[in-house]
XYZ file of C-alpha atoms in Angstrom:
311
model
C -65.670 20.282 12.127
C -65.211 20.620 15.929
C -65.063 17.388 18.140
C -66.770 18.064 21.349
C -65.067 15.677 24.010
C -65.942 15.422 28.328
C -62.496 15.633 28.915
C -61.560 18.249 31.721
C -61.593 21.587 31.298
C -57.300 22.151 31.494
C -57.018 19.724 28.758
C -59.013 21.946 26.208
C -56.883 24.489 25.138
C -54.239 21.601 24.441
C -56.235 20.313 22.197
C -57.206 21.311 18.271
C -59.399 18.209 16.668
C -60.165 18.730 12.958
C -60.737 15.732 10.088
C -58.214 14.460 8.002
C -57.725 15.725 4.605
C -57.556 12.115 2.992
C -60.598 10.716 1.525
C -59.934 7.222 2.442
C -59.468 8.620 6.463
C -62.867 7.884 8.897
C -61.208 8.708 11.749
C -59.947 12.101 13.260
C -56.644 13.389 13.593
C -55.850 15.762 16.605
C -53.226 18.153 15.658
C -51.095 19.965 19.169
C -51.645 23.655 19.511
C -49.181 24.219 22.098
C -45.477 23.130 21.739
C -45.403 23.804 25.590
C -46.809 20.342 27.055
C -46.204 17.819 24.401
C -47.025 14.587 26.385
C -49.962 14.708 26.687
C -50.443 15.455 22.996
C -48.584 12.351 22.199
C -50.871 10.286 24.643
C -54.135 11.621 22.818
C -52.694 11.441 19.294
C -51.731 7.778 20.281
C -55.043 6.791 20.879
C -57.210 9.050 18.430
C -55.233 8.378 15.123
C -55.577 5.108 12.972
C -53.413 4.088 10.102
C -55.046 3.475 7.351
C -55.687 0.391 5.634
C -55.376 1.536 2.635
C -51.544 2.624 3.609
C -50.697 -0.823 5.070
C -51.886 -2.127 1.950
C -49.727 -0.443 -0.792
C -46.814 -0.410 1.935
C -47.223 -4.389 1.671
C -47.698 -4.700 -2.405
C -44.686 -2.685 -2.602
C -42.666 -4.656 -0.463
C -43.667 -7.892 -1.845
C -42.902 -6.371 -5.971
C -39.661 -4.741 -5.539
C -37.961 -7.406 -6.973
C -40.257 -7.835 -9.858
C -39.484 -4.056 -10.481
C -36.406 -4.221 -10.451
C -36.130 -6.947 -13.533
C -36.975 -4.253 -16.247
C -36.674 -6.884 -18.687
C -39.022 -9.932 -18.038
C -39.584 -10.731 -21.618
C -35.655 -11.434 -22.049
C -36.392 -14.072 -18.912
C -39.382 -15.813 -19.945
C -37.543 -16.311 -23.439
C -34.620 -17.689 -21.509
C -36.632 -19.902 -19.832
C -38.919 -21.167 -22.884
C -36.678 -23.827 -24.908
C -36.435 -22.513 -28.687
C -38.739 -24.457 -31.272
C -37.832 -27.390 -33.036
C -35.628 -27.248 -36.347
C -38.082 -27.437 -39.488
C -38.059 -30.570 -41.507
C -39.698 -31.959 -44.279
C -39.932 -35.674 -44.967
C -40.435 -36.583 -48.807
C -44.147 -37.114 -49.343
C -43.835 -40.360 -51.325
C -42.400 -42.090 -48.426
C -38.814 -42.328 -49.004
C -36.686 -41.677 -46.523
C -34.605 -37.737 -45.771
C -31.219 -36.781 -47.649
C -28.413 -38.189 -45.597
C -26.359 -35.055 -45.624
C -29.581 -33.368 -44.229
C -31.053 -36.153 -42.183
C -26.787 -35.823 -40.568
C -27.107 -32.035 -40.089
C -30.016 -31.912 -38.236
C -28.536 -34.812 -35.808
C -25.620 -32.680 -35.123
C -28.223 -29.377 -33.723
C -27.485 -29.872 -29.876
C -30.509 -29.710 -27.323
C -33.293 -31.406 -28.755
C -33.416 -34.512 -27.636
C -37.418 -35.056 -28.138
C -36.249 -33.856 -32.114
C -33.906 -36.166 -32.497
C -35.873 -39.608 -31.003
C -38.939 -38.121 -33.327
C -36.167 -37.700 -36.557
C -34.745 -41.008 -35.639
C -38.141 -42.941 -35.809
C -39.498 -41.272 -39.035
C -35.945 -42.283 -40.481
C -36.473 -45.817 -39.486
C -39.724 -45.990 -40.473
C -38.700 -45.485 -44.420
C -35.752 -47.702 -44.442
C -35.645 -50.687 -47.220
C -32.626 -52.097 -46.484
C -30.241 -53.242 -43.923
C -27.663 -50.450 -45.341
C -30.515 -47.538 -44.923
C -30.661 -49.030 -40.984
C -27.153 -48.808 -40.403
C -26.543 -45.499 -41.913
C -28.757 -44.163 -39.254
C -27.114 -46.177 -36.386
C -23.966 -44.686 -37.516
C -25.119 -41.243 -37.610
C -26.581 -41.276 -33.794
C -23.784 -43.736 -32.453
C -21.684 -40.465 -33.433
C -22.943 -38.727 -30.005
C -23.569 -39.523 -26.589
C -26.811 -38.886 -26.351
C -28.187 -39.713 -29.783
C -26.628 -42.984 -28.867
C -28.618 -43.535 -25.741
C -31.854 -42.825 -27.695
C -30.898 -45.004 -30.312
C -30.411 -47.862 -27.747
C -34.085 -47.028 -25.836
C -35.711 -47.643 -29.449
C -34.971 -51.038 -29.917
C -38.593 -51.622 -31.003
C -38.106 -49.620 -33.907
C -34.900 -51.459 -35.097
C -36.805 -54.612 -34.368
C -39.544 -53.342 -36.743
C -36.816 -52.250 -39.179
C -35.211 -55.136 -39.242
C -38.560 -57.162 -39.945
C -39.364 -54.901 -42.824
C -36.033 -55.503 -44.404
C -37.069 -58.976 -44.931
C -39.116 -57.845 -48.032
C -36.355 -56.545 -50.038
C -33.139 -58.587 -48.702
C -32.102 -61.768 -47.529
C -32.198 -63.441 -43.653
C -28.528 -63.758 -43.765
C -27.994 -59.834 -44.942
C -29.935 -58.885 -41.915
C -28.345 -61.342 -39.331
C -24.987 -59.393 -40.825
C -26.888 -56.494 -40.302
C -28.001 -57.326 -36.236
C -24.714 -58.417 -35.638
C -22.674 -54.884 -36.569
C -25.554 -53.455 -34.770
C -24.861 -55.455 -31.234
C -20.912 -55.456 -31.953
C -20.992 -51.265 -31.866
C -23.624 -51.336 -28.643
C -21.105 -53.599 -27.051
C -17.876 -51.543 -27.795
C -19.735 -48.162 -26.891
C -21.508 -49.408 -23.313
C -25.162 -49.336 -24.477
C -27.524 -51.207 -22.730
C -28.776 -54.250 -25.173
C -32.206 -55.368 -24.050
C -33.804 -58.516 -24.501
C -36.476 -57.483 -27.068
C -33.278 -57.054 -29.292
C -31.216 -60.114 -28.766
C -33.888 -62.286 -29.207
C -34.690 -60.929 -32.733
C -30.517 -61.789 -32.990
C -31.447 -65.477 -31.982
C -34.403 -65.662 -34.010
C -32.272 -64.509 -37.656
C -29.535 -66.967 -36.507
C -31.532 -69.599 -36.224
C -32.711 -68.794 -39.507
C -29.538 -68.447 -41.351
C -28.820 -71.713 -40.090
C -25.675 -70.141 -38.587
C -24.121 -72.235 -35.092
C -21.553 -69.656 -34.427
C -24.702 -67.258 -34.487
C -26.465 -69.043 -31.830
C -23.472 -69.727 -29.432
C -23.182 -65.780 -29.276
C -26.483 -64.833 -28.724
C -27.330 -67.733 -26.697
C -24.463 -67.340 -24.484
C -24.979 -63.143 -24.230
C -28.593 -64.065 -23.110
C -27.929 -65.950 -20.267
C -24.609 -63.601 -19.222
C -27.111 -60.392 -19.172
C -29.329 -63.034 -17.217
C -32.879 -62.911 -18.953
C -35.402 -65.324 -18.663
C -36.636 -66.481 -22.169
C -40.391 -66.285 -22.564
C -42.251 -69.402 -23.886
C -43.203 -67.489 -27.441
C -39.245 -66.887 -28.179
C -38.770 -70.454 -27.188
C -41.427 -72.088 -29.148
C -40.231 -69.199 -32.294
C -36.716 -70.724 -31.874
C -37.740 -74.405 -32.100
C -40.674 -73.581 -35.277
C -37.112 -72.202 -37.373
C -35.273 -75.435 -36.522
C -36.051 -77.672 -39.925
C -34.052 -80.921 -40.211
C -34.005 -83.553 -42.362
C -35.301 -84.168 -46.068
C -38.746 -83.559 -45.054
C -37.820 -80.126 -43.751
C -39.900 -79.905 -40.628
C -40.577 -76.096 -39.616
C -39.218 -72.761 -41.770
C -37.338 -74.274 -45.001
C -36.763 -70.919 -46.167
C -32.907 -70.635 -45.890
C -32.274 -74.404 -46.146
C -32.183 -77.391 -43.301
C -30.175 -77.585 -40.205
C -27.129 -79.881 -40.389
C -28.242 -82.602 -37.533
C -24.886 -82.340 -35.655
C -24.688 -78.604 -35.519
C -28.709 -78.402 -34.582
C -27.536 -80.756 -31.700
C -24.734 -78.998 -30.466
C -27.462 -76.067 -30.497
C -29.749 -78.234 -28.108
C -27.743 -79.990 -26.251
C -24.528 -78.215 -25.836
C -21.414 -77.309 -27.375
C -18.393 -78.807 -28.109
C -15.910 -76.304 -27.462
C -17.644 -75.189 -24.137
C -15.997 -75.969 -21.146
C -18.074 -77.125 -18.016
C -19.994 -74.682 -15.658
C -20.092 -72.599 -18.744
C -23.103 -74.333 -20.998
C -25.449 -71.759 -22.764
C -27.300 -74.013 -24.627
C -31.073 -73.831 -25.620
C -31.555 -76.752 -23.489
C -30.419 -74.487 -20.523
C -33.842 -72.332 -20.899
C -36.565 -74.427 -21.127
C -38.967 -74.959 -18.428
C -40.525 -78.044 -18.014
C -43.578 -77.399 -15.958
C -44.588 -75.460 -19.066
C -46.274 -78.094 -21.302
C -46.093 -75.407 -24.728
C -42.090 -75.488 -24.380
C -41.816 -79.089 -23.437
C -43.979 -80.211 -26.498
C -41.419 -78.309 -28.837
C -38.728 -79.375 -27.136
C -39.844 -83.038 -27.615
C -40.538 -82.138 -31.116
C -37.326 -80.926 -32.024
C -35.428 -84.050 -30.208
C -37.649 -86.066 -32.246
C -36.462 -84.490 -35.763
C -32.668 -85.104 -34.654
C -33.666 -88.621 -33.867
C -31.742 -88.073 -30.502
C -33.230 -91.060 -29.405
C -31.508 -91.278 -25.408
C -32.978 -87.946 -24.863
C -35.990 -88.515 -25.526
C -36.209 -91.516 -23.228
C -34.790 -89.111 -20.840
C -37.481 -86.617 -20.779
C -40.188 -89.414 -21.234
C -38.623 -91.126 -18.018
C -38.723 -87.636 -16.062
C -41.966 -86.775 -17.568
């Protein structure tokens, strides 16, 4: 098909218009039909012929996916990428807790941390025992990161340690807590407060002075501020005297050690006192009531005229 044009006549012979071949083209092409003057061939293919869109288009896909192409292997990536499922285990359906040479193998698999905090809990959760809760504390103080986990989960050790109670002695767990915070200590682990307070709470159950000294005095170093319902737990397990006010369970306190407990003790030198009597706040009336209570069983008469006098 012929394109008729009003351009002069000299240009005419110059000329050949026909359509493109392509099927996506809707414009015309003009094709020279003299080599002779090729300027102003140029100058009328310049300004009759379009590039397609449909050119610029897969010139720009191509571009833009040349690096995709040239990764012939994406699945290899992707699997690279995607962290490998989690080892298969099996707890024993009637609640008892895994084999210790398996529950030991499975801690020692590197790179799953999520695993091991999940294996770590369902292994807590079964122990009877103070010896079933240190067998695991020994198996995940035996790496770096197990051991960090173990010392974020202190509510499960807490929980542990409570369920324990049903099948063992106060004392037995206090000797329990104790190894516990002694191998924190000597690796760097973090201790939190939710965790020495159950340490204060089975000393002053076991009726145990050098117990309380510790604890007391590793409260106040990592510098918490004792809540009113560890206070008034503290004060309900002091039982003194042949009436045996408060938790008789493991015996009564001996007066003079209960004192030393309150008041301060004897071997501490001054600006060092860590004493219970250090923590209480008296604008709460909850933790002054006990406190009075307590002072009352000791029959530490001065000090109660003390706190009457600066009530």
């Amino acid at each position: 098909m012929k394109l008729c044009t009003r351009s002069p006549t000299r240009f005419m012979p110059l000329l050949k218009v026909h359509q493109s071949s392509r099927r996506h083209a809707t414009c015309t092409q003009i094709a020279p039909a003299d080599h002779g003057q090729l300027d102003q061939v140029e100058v009328y293919q310049h300004q009759l012929s379009l590039v397609s869109p449909v050119d610029t288009l897969r010139y720009i896909l191509l571009n833009d996916m040349r690096p995709l192409l040239h990764q012939m292997n994406m699945r290899a990536i992707v699997k690279e990428a995607v962290p490998p499922p989690n080892p298969a285990v099996s707890f024993p359906i009637n609640g008892q807790m895994l084999d210790p040479n398996e529950f030991r193998r499975l801690m020692a698999i590197k790179g799953f941390t999520k695993f091991h905090r999940k294996l770590m809990k369902e292994q807590m959760l079964r122990c009877q025992n103070p010896q079933d809760i240190l067998r695991v504390v020994a198996v995940a103080l035996q790496r770096k990161d197990t051991s960090l986990e173990l010392a974020a989960m202190d509510l499960c050790l807490v929980r542990a340690f409570y369920r324990a109670r049903e099948t063992t002695t106060d004392h037995k767990i206090f000797g329990a807590i104790n190894t516990v915070i002694s191998r924190f200590r000597r690796e760097g682990l973090p201790i939190t407060r939710y965790f020495l307070a159950i340490g204060i709470k089975f000393a002053a159950r076991s009726r145990s002075l050098p117990g309380m000294k510790r604890y007391l005095k590793l409260y106040r170093e990592l510098g918490f501020v004792m809540p009113r319902n560890l206070f008034r737990a503290i004060i309900a397990k002091f039982s003194v005297g042949n009436n045996g006010y408060g938790e008789i369970r493991n015996g009564r306190w001996s007066r003079r050690d209960l004192l030393q407990v309150l008041l301060g003790f004897d071997d501490t030198p001054p600006g060092e006192e860590h004493h219970l009597g250090l923590f209480l706040d008296r604008s709460e009336w909850t933790q002054l009531h006990g406190w009075m209570v307590v002072l009352s069983r000791c029959k530490a008469t001065d000090e109660l005229w003390k706190e009457w006098l600066n009530i």
